[in-house]
Short mmCIF file of C-alpha atoms in Angstrom, two decimals:
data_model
loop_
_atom_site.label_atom_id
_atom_site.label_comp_id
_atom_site.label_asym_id
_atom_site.label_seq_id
_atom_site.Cartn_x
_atom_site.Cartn_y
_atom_site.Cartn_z
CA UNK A 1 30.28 -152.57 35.45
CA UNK A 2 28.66 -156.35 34.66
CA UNK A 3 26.10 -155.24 32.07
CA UNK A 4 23.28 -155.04 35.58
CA UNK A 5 19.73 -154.22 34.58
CA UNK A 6 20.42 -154.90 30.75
CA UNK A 7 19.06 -157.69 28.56
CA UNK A 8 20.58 -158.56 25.74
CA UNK A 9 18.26 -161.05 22.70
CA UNK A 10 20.63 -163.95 21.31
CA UNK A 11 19.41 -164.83 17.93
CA UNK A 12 20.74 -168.18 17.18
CA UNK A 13 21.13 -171.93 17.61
CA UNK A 14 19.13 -171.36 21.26
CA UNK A 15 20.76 -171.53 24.75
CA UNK A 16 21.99 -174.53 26.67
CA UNK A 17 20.74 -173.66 30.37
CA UNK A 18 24.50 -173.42 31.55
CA UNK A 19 25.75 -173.51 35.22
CA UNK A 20 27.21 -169.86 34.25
CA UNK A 21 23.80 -168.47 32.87
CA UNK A 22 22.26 -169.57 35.93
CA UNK A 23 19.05 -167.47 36.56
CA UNK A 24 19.53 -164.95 34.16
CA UNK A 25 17.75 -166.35 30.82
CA UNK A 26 14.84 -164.27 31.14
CA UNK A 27 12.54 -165.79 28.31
CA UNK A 28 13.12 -168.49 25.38
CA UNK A 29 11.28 -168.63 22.37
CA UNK A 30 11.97 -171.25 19.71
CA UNK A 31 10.68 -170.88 16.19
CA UNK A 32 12.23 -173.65 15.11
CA UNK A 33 10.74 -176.40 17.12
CA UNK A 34 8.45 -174.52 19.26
CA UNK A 35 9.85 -175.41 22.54
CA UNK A 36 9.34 -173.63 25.77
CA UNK A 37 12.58 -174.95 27.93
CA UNK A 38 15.82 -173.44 26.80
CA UNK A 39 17.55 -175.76 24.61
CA UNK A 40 20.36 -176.09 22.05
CA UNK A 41 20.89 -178.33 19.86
CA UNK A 42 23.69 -176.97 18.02
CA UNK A 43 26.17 -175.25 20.19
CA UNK A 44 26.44 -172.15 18.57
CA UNK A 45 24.39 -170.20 20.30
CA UNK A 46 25.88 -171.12 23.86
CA UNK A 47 28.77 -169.97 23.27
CA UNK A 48 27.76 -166.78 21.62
CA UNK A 49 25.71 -166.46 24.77
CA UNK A 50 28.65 -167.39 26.82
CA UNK A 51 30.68 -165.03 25.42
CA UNK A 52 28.23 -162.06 25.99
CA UNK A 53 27.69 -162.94 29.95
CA UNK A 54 29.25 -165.94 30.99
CA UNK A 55 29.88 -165.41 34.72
CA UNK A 56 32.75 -168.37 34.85
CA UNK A 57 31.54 -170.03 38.23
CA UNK A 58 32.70 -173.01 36.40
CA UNK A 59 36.13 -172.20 36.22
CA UNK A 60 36.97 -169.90 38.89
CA UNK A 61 35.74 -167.26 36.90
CA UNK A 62 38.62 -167.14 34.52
CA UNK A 63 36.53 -167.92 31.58
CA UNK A 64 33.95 -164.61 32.23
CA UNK A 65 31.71 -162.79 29.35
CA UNK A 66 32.15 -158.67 29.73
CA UNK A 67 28.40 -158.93 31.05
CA UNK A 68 28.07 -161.12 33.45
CA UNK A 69 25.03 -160.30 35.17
CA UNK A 70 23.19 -159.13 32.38
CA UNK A 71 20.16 -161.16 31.11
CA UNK A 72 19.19 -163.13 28.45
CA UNK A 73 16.92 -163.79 25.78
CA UNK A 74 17.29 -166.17 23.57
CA UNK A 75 15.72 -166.58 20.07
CA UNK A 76 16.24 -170.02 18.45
CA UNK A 77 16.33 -168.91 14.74
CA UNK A 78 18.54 -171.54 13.38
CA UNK A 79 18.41 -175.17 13.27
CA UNK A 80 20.61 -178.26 14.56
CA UNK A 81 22.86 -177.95 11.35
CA UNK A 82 23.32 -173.94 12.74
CA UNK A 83 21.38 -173.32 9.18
CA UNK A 84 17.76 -171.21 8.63
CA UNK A 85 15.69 -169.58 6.59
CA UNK A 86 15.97 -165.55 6.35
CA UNK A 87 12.40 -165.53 6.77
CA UNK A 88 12.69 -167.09 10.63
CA UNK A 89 15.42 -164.76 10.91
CA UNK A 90 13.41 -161.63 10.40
CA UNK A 91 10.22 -163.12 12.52
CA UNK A 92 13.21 -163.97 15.26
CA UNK A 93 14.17 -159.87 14.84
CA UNK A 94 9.97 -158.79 15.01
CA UNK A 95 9.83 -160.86 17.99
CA UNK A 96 12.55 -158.36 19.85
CA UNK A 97 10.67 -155.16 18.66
CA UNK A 98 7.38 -156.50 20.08
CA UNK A 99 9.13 -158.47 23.33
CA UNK A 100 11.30 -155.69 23.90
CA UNK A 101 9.57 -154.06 26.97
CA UNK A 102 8.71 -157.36 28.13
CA UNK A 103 11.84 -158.38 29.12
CA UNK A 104 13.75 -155.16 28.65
CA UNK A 105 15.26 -156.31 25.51
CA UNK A 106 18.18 -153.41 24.79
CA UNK A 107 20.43 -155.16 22.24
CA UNK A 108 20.63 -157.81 19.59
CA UNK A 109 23.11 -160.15 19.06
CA UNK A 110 23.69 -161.72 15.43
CA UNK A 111 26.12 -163.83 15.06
CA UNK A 112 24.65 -164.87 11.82
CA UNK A 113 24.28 -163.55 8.18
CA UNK A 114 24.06 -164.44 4.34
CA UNK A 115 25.75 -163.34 1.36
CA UNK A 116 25.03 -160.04 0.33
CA UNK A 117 23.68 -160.02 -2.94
CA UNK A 118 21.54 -156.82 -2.80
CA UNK A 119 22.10 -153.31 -1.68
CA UNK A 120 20.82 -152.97 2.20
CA UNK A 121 17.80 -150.82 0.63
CA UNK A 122 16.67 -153.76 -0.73
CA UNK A 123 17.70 -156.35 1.35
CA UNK A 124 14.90 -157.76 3.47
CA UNK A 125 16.90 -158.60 6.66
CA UNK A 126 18.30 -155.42 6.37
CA UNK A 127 14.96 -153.53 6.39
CA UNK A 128 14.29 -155.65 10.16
CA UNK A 129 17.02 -154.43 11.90
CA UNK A 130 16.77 -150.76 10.78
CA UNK A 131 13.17 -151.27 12.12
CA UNK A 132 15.14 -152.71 15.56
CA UNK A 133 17.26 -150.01 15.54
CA UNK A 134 14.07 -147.31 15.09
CA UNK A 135 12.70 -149.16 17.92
CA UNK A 136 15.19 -148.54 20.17
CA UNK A 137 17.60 -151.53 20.14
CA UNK A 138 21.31 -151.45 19.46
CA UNK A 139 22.06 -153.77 16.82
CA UNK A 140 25.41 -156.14 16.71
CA UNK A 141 26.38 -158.48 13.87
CA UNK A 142 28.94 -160.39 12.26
CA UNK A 143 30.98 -159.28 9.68
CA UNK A 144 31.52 -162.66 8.11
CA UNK A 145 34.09 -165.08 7.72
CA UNK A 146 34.36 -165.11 4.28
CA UNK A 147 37.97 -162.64 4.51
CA UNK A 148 40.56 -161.77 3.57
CA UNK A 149 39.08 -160.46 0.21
CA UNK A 150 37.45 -157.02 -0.36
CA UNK A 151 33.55 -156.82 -0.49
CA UNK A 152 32.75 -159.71 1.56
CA UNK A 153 30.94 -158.39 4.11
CA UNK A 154 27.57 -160.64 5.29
CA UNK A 155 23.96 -159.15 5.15
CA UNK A 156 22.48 -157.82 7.62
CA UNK A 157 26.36 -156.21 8.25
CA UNK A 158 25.69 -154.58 4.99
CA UNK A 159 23.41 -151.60 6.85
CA UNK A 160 24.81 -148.54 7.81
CA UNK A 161 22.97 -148.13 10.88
CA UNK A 162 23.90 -151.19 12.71
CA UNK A 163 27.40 -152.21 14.54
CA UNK A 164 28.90 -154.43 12.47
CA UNK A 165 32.53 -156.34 14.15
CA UNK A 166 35.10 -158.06 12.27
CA UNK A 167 37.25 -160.81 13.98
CA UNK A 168 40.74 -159.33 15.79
CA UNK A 169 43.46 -162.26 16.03
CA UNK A 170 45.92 -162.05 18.98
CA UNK A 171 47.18 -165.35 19.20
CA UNK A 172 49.07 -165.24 16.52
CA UNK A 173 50.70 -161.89 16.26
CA UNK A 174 52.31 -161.28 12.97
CA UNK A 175 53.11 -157.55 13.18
CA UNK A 176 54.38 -155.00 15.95
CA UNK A 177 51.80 -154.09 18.52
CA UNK A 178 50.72 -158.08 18.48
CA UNK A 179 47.13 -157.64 16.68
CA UNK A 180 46.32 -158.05 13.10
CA UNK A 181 42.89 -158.49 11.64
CA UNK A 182 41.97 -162.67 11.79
CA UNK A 183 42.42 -163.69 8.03
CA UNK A 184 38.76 -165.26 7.88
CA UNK A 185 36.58 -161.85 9.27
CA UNK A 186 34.99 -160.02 6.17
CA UNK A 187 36.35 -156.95 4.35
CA UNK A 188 34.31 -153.82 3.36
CA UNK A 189 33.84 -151.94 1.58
CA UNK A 190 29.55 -153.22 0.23
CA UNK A 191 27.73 -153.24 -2.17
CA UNK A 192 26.50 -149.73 -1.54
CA UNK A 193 30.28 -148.39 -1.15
CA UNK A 194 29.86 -148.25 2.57
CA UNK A 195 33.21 -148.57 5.03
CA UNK A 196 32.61 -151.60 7.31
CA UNK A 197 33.50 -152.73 9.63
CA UNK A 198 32.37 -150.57 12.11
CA UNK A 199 34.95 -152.08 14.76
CA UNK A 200 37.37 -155.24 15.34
CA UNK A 201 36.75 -157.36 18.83
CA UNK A 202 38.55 -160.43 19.82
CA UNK A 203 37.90 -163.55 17.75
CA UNK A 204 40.19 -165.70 18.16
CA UNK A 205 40.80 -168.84 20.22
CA UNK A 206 37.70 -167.84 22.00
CA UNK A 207 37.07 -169.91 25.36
CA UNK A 208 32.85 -169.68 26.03
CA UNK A 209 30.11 -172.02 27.13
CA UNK A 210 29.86 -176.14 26.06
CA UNK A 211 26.35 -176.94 25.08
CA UNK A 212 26.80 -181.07 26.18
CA UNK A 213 25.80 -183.16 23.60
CA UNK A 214 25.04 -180.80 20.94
CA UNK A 215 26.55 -181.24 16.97
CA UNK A 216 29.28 -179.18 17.71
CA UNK A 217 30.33 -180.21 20.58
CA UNK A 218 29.90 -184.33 19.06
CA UNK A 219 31.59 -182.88 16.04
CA UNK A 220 34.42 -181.13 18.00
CA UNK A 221 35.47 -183.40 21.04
CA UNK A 222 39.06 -181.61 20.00
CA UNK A 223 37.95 -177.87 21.25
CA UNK A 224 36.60 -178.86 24.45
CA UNK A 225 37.86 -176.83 27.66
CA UNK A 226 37.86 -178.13 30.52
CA UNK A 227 34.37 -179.74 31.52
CA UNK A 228 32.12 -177.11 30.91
CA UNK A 229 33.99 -174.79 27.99
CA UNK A 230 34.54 -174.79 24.30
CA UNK A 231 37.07 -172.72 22.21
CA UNK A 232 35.40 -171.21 18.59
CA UNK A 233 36.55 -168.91 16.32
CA UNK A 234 34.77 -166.47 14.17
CA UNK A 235 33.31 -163.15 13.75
CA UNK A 236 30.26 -165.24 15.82
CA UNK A 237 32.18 -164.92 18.78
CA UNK A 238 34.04 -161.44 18.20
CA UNK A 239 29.92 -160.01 18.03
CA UNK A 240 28.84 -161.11 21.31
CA UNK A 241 32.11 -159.99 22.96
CA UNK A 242 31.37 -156.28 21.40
CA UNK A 243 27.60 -156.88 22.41
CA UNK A 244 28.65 -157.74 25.85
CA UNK A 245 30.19 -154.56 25.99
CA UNK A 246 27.28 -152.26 24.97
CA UNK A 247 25.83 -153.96 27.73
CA UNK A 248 28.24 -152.24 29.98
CA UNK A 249 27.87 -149.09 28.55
CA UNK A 250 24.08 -149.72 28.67
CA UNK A 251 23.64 -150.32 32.58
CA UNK A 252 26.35 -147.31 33.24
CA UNK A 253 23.73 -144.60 31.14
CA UNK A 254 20.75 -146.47 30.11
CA UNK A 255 19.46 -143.25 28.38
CA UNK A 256 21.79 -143.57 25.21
CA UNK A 257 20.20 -144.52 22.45
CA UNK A 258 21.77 -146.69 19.43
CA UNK A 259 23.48 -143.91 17.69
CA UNK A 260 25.32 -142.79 20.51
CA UNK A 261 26.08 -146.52 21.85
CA UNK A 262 27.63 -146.89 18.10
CA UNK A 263 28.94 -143.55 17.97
CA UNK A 264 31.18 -143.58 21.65
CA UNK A 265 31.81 -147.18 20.55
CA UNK A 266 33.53 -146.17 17.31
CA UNK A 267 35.53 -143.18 18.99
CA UNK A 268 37.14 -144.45 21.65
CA UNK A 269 38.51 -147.76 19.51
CA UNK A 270 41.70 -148.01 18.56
CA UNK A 271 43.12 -147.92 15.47
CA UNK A 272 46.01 -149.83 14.08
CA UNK A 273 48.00 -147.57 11.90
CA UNK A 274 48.44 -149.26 8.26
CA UNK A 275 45.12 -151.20 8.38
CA UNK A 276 42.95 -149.81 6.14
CA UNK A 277 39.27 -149.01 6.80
CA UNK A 278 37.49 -152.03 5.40
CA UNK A 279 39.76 -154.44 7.33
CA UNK A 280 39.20 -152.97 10.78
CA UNK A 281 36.44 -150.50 10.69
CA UNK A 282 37.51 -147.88 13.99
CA UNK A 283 39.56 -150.47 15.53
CA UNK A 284 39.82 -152.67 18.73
CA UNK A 285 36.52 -151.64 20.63
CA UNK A 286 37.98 -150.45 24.15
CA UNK A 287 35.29 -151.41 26.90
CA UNK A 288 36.72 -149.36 29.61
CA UNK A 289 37.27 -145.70 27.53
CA UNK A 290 33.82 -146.68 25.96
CA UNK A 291 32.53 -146.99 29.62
CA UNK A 292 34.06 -144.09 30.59
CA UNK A 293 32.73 -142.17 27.53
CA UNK A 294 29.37 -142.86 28.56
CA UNK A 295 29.68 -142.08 32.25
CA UNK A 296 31.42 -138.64 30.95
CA UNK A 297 28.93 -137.81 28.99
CA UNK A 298 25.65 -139.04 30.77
#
């Protein structure tokens, strides 16, 4: 199960054409600078890709994505600095609902977000991925990193509807069991009283795809792997990971639509008993009993 047959819309930085992407960005389109070649300038959104479908013929394939032969699409939304306006953001998620056929567009990727200052009824970004989500696409986005504190989750993670996925940290295991919610990822509950996160996914210490000669990788010589890798942390890269794996799920029973992707998502995490709710949402997603799930039930 490699996530086969699925394409999955990266709404970001852009995509470096990496060595383990290799044929499989299906279509590009830049609204920043209006550039037809895959590009990015920032680094972000390489590893975000990376982390969704890396296929690690760099390194042996140790350093793989959960959907590595899935496609592509990237979105360039956000700017050298990794900054943007909401309005791109939202013409970035329009593009997806009318591309979506296209290039058989199933899921979003947002490793993005703002503060949330209104409640998701009002919140413009919010109102474009419910409209993704009517459409047909299974939204996933960041929590945040503005945690450990209560009611800090990021808009568009504010909306019931879509999959929103804190940051996991199992490097550093502070507790029994080895896994504690990373001390950066966002806490529920928002604005509107709602329990998120929906579910945790690894994000720490994350090993993805170098964009060469981008600002973060000139800014971070330091978390270069090897030639061709990077390590980030962040609910950015805990997103894809969880995208990667609705991907799976995707190419096993392509018929589910993004209530029941969310809904076999959330039930087969796991929980970890004396983490509240807003800390960890479900739990650790669990690709293979989410596969299985789906395959089950198909």
């Amino acid at each position: 199960v490699t996530g086969k047959g699925v394409t999955v819309a990266v709404l970001d930085t852009g995509i470096y054409n990496h060595p383990d992407l290799a044929g499989r960005i299906a279509a590009f389109k830049d609204l920043v600078g209006q550039k037809t070649k895959p590009y990015d300038d920032n680094g972000h959104g390489t590893h975000v890709a990376g982390d969704i479908a890396s296929d690690g013929t760099q390194s042996g394939h140790r350093f793989k994505g959960p959907a590595p032969e899935a496609k592509l699409v990237g979105v360039k939304v956000l700017n050298k600095m990794g900054s943007g306006s909401l309005s791109t953001v939202i013409e970035g998620i329009e593009w997806c609902i009318n591309n979506k056929d296209t290039y058989g567009i199933r899921v979003i990727n947002l490793s993005l977000g703002s503060d949330a200052a209104l409640s998701y009824k009002n919140d413009p970004v919010c109102q474009a991925v419910e409209k993704a989500w009517k459409a047909g696409l299974v939204v996933c986005v960041a929590a945040g990193n503005s945690g450990p504190e209560g009611g800090t989750i990021n808009s568009p993670g504010i909306h019931p509807k879509v999959i929103t996925v804190g940051a996991l940290n199992d490097i550093g295991p502070e507790q029994p069991g080895g896994s504690i919610v990373a001390d950066f990822s966002s806490r529920g509950p928002t604005k509107d009283g709602l329990i998120k996160p929906d579910v945790l996914s690894p994000g720490v210490g994350i090993v993805s795809l170098r964009s060469p000669n981008s600002n973060l990788d000139k800014q971070r010589k330091d978390t270069r792997t090897e030639e061709w890798y990077t390590t980030l942390s962040g609910t950015s890269m805990a997103t894809p990971i969880c995208a990667g794996i609705v991907a799976q799920m995707l190419q096993v029973n392509p018929s589910l639509t993004p209530d029941q992707v969310k809904q076999r998502l959330m039930k087969t995490a796991k929980a970890y008993p004396g983490l509240d709710a807003n800390s960890q949402g479900a739990g650790l997603i669990n690709a293979r009993a989410a596969v299985n799930e789906t395959m089950n039930n198909a």
